[in-house]
């Protein structure tokens, strides 16, 4: 299955939208990590060039969490798919609520591609807002409370049978500066990996 082709069925191939142009087996994906937005240069996205900026923080986070990976393909092979909540190039520091709402149909369709999800990780507030909007359509309530992320880390949240883990943005140079967020994000990824390993036993 090609993710881009599947999502273009929703949009009719709308201009300015950037979908992940990758082939994968949807049955093998057990976790989705939702990041904020496509970078201003799409080549720096997760599935862009080999030394993309988004991978310069993401791969070390996985390695710090104990995963023996060196590429985005290694992450996919683990059954983990990474995407962005907003599918247009980043042009402003803040993502407005109406922009998140505009992109919900694509994210919703993207998540529906994977029938065997065990975990959804929400990497930052934009991802948290987007997923809460999706969840509210079916459950009439938010999955994740509107509370600071660090205060939520002792609780477990579920969307049906899927564990939902609120965490922090895993891209950008600030992550390397904010050591506490770096540590918490690493621990959250460790939690995801533990769930996936337990489920596969």
Short mmCIF file of C-alpha atoms in Angstrom, two decimals:
data_model
loop_
_atom_site.label_atom_id
_atom_site.label_comp_id
_atom_site.label_asym_id
_atom_site.label_seq_id
_atom_site.Cartn_x
_atom_site.Cartn_y
_atom_site.Cartn_z
CA UNK A 1 0.00 0.00 0.00
CA UNK A 2 1.24 3.48 -0.83
CA UNK A 3 0.21 5.96 1.88
CA UNK A 4 0.26 8.99 -0.41
CA UNK A 5 -2.03 7.34 -2.97
CA UNK A 6 -4.46 6.31 -0.26
CA UNK A 7 -4.69 9.81 1.17
CA UNK A 8 -4.98 11.44 -2.23
CA UNK A 9 -8.27 9.58 -2.59
CA UNK A 10 -9.56 11.85 0.18
CA UNK A 11 -8.22 15.05 -1.34
CA UNK A 12 -8.33 14.42 -5.04
CA UNK A 13 -4.62 15.31 -5.01
CA UNK A 14 -4.99 18.81 -3.57
CA UNK A 15 -2.12 21.25 -4.10
CA UNK A 16 0.20 22.09 -1.24
CA UNK A 17 -0.50 18.88 0.67
CA UNK A 18 2.42 16.64 1.56
CA UNK A 19 1.65 12.99 2.24
CA UNK A 20 4.20 10.29 3.02
CA UNK A 21 5.13 8.73 -0.32
CA UNK A 22 6.07 5.34 1.06
CA UNK A 23 4.99 1.75 0.50
CA UNK A 24 4.24 -0.43 3.52
CA UNK A 25 2.13 -3.32 4.76
CA UNK A 26 -0.63 -1.71 6.86
CA UNK A 27 -1.20 -4.97 8.73
CA UNK A 28 2.29 -4.76 10.24
CA UNK A 29 1.95 -1.25 11.66
CA UNK A 30 1.18 -1.44 15.38
CA UNK A 31 2.03 2.10 16.46
CA UNK A 32 1.64 5.57 14.98
CA UNK A 33 3.56 8.61 16.20
CA UNK A 34 1.88 11.89 15.27
CA UNK A 35 4.23 14.87 14.99
CA UNK A 36 3.22 18.50 14.43
CA UNK A 37 3.65 19.65 10.83
CA UNK A 38 5.62 19.04 7.64
CA UNK A 39 8.85 21.12 7.77
CA UNK A 40 9.23 24.19 5.56
CA UNK A 41 11.53 22.09 3.35
CA UNK A 42 9.77 18.77 2.76
CA UNK A 43 13.11 17.04 2.14
CA UNK A 44 13.77 17.46 5.87
CA UNK A 45 10.67 15.41 6.78
CA UNK A 46 10.79 11.88 8.21
CA UNK A 47 10.68 10.19 4.79
CA UNK A 48 12.71 12.83 2.95
CA UNK A 49 16.44 12.65 2.47
CA UNK A 50 18.59 10.27 4.52
CA UNK A 51 20.07 13.01 6.73
CA UNK A 52 16.79 14.93 7.13
CA UNK A 53 16.53 17.34 10.06
CA UNK A 54 13.50 15.53 11.51
CA UNK A 55 15.55 12.33 11.74
CA UNK A 56 18.46 14.05 13.49
CA UNK A 57 16.45 14.11 16.71
CA UNK A 58 14.04 11.20 16.12
CA UNK A 59 16.65 8.48 15.54
CA UNK A 60 18.73 9.42 18.62
CA UNK A 61 15.53 9.36 20.72
CA UNK A 62 14.83 5.79 19.63
CA UNK A 63 18.43 4.81 20.25
CA UNK A 64 18.34 6.39 23.71
CA UNK A 65 15.17 4.37 24.35
CA UNK A 66 17.08 1.17 23.56
CA UNK A 67 16.03 0.58 19.94
CA UNK A 68 18.82 -0.66 17.68
CA UNK A 69 17.95 1.50 14.68
CA UNK A 70 19.82 3.84 12.34
CA UNK A 71 17.23 4.76 9.69
CA UNK A 72 13.54 5.54 9.29
CA UNK A 73 13.17 2.19 7.50
CA UNK A 74 14.37 0.47 10.67
CA UNK A 75 11.59 2.22 12.59
CA UNK A 76 9.02 1.07 10.01
CA UNK A 77 10.34 -2.47 10.30
CA UNK A 78 9.55 -2.31 14.01
CA UNK A 79 5.91 -1.69 13.08
CA UNK A 80 6.04 2.03 13.90
CA UNK A 81 4.80 4.66 11.47
CA UNK A 82 5.50 8.38 11.91
CA UNK A 83 3.41 11.15 10.40
CA UNK A 84 2.44 14.81 10.83
CA UNK A 85 -0.93 16.13 11.97
CA UNK A 86 -0.75 19.07 9.55
CA UNK A 87 0.08 18.14 5.95
CA UNK A 88 1.22 21.51 4.60
CA UNK A 89 4.67 23.08 4.86
CA UNK A 90 5.36 24.88 8.11
CA UNK A 91 5.18 28.62 7.54
CA UNK A 92 4.45 29.98 11.03
CA UNK A 93 5.66 29.20 14.52
CA UNK A 94 2.13 28.61 15.84
CA UNK A 95 -0.38 26.24 14.23
CA UNK A 96 -3.87 27.72 14.53
CA UNK A 97 -6.87 25.60 15.53
CA UNK A 98 -8.62 26.11 12.18
CA UNK A 99 -5.54 24.75 10.36
CA UNK A 100 -5.59 21.64 12.55
CA UNK A 101 -9.30 21.21 11.82
CA UNK A 102 -8.74 21.55 8.08
CA UNK A 103 -6.31 18.64 8.14
CA UNK A 104 -8.35 16.29 10.33
CA UNK A 105 -9.89 14.34 7.39
CA UNK A 106 -6.42 13.37 6.16
CA UNK A 107 -5.14 12.34 9.58
CA UNK A 108 -8.33 10.46 10.34
CA UNK A 109 -8.08 8.57 7.04
CA UNK A 110 -4.39 7.91 7.66
CA UNK A 111 -5.02 6.35 11.07
CA UNK A 112 -7.81 4.22 9.62
CA UNK A 113 -5.32 2.62 7.21
CA UNK A 114 -3.86 0.59 10.08
CA UNK A 115 -6.21 -2.07 11.51
CA UNK A 116 -3.80 -3.47 14.10
CA UNK A 117 -2.83 -0.38 16.08
CA UNK A 118 -1.82 -0.91 19.70
CA UNK A 119 -0.36 2.53 20.43
CA UNK A 120 -0.77 6.12 19.25
CA UNK A 121 1.83 8.61 20.44
CA UNK A 122 0.95 12.30 20.37
CA UNK A 123 4.17 14.24 19.93
CA UNK A 124 3.27 17.72 21.13
CA UNK A 125 0.21 19.90 21.62
CA UNK A 126 -0.80 20.09 17.95
CA UNK A 127 -0.97 16.30 17.77
CA UNK A 128 -2.86 16.19 21.07
CA UNK A 129 -5.43 18.74 19.85
CA UNK A 130 -5.86 16.98 16.51
CA UNK A 131 -6.38 13.56 18.05
CA UNK A 132 -8.80 14.88 20.66
CA UNK A 133 -10.89 16.40 17.85
CA UNK A 134 -10.96 13.06 16.04
CA UNK A 135 -11.85 11.16 19.19
CA UNK A 136 -14.61 13.57 20.16
CA UNK A 137 -16.43 12.83 16.90
CA UNK A 138 -16.91 9.20 17.92
CA UNK A 139 -16.74 9.17 21.72
CA UNK A 140 -18.16 12.69 22.38
CA UNK A 141 -15.21 13.44 24.66
CA UNK A 142 -11.48 14.10 24.60
CA UNK A 143 -9.08 11.22 25.19
CA UNK A 144 -6.35 13.44 26.64
CA UNK A 145 -7.22 16.10 29.27
CA UNK A 146 -6.20 19.71 28.68
CA UNK A 147 -3.43 19.55 31.23
CA UNK A 148 0.31 20.04 31.00
CA UNK A 149 1.84 16.92 29.44
CA UNK A 150 4.22 16.22 32.32
CA UNK A 151 1.25 16.03 34.69
CA UNK A 152 -0.39 13.34 32.54
CA UNK A 153 2.52 10.95 32.45
CA UNK A 154 1.41 8.91 35.47
CA UNK A 155 -1.96 8.11 33.84
CA UNK A 156 -2.94 5.69 31.10
CA UNK A 157 -5.29 6.78 28.31
CA UNK A 158 -7.13 4.64 25.78
CA UNK A 159 -9.07 5.14 22.57
CA UNK A 160 -11.01 1.92 22.44
CA UNK A 161 -8.30 -0.70 22.93
CA UNK A 162 -5.51 1.58 21.65
CA UNK A 163 -3.14 3.04 24.25
CA UNK A 164 -2.70 6.78 23.66
CA UNK A 165 0.50 8.34 24.99
CA UNK A 166 0.81 12.14 25.15
CA UNK A 167 4.42 13.24 24.78
CA UNK A 168 6.50 16.11 23.36
CA UNK A 169 7.51 17.27 19.88
CA UNK A 170 10.40 15.05 18.79
CA UNK A 171 11.78 17.39 16.14
CA UNK A 172 13.68 20.67 16.28
CA UNK A 173 16.86 21.84 17.96
CA UNK A 174 15.09 22.88 21.17
CA UNK A 175 14.65 19.25 22.10
CA UNK A 176 18.40 18.87 22.55
CA UNK A 177 18.46 21.90 24.86
CA UNK A 178 15.48 20.97 27.03
CA UNK A 179 17.01 17.97 28.80
CA UNK A 180 13.92 17.23 30.89
CA UNK A 181 11.70 16.96 27.81
CA UNK A 182 14.34 14.88 26.08
CA UNK A 183 14.32 12.46 29.00
CA UNK A 184 10.52 12.31 29.24
CA UNK A 185 10.15 11.75 25.49
CA UNK A 186 12.70 8.95 25.66
CA UNK A 187 10.78 7.33 28.51
CA UNK A 188 7.52 7.63 26.56
CA UNK A 189 9.09 5.89 23.57
CA UNK A 190 10.36 3.19 25.94
CA UNK A 191 6.77 2.72 27.12
CA UNK A 192 5.57 2.34 23.52
CA UNK A 193 8.29 -0.21 22.74
CA UNK A 194 7.45 -2.18 25.88
CA UNK A 195 3.77 -2.35 24.89
CA UNK A 196 4.66 -3.50 21.38
CA UNK A 197 7.09 -6.13 22.65
CA UNK A 198 4.54 -7.41 25.17
CA UNK A 199 1.83 -7.62 22.50
CA UNK A 200 4.10 -9.59 20.16
CA UNK A 201 5.04 -12.23 22.75
#
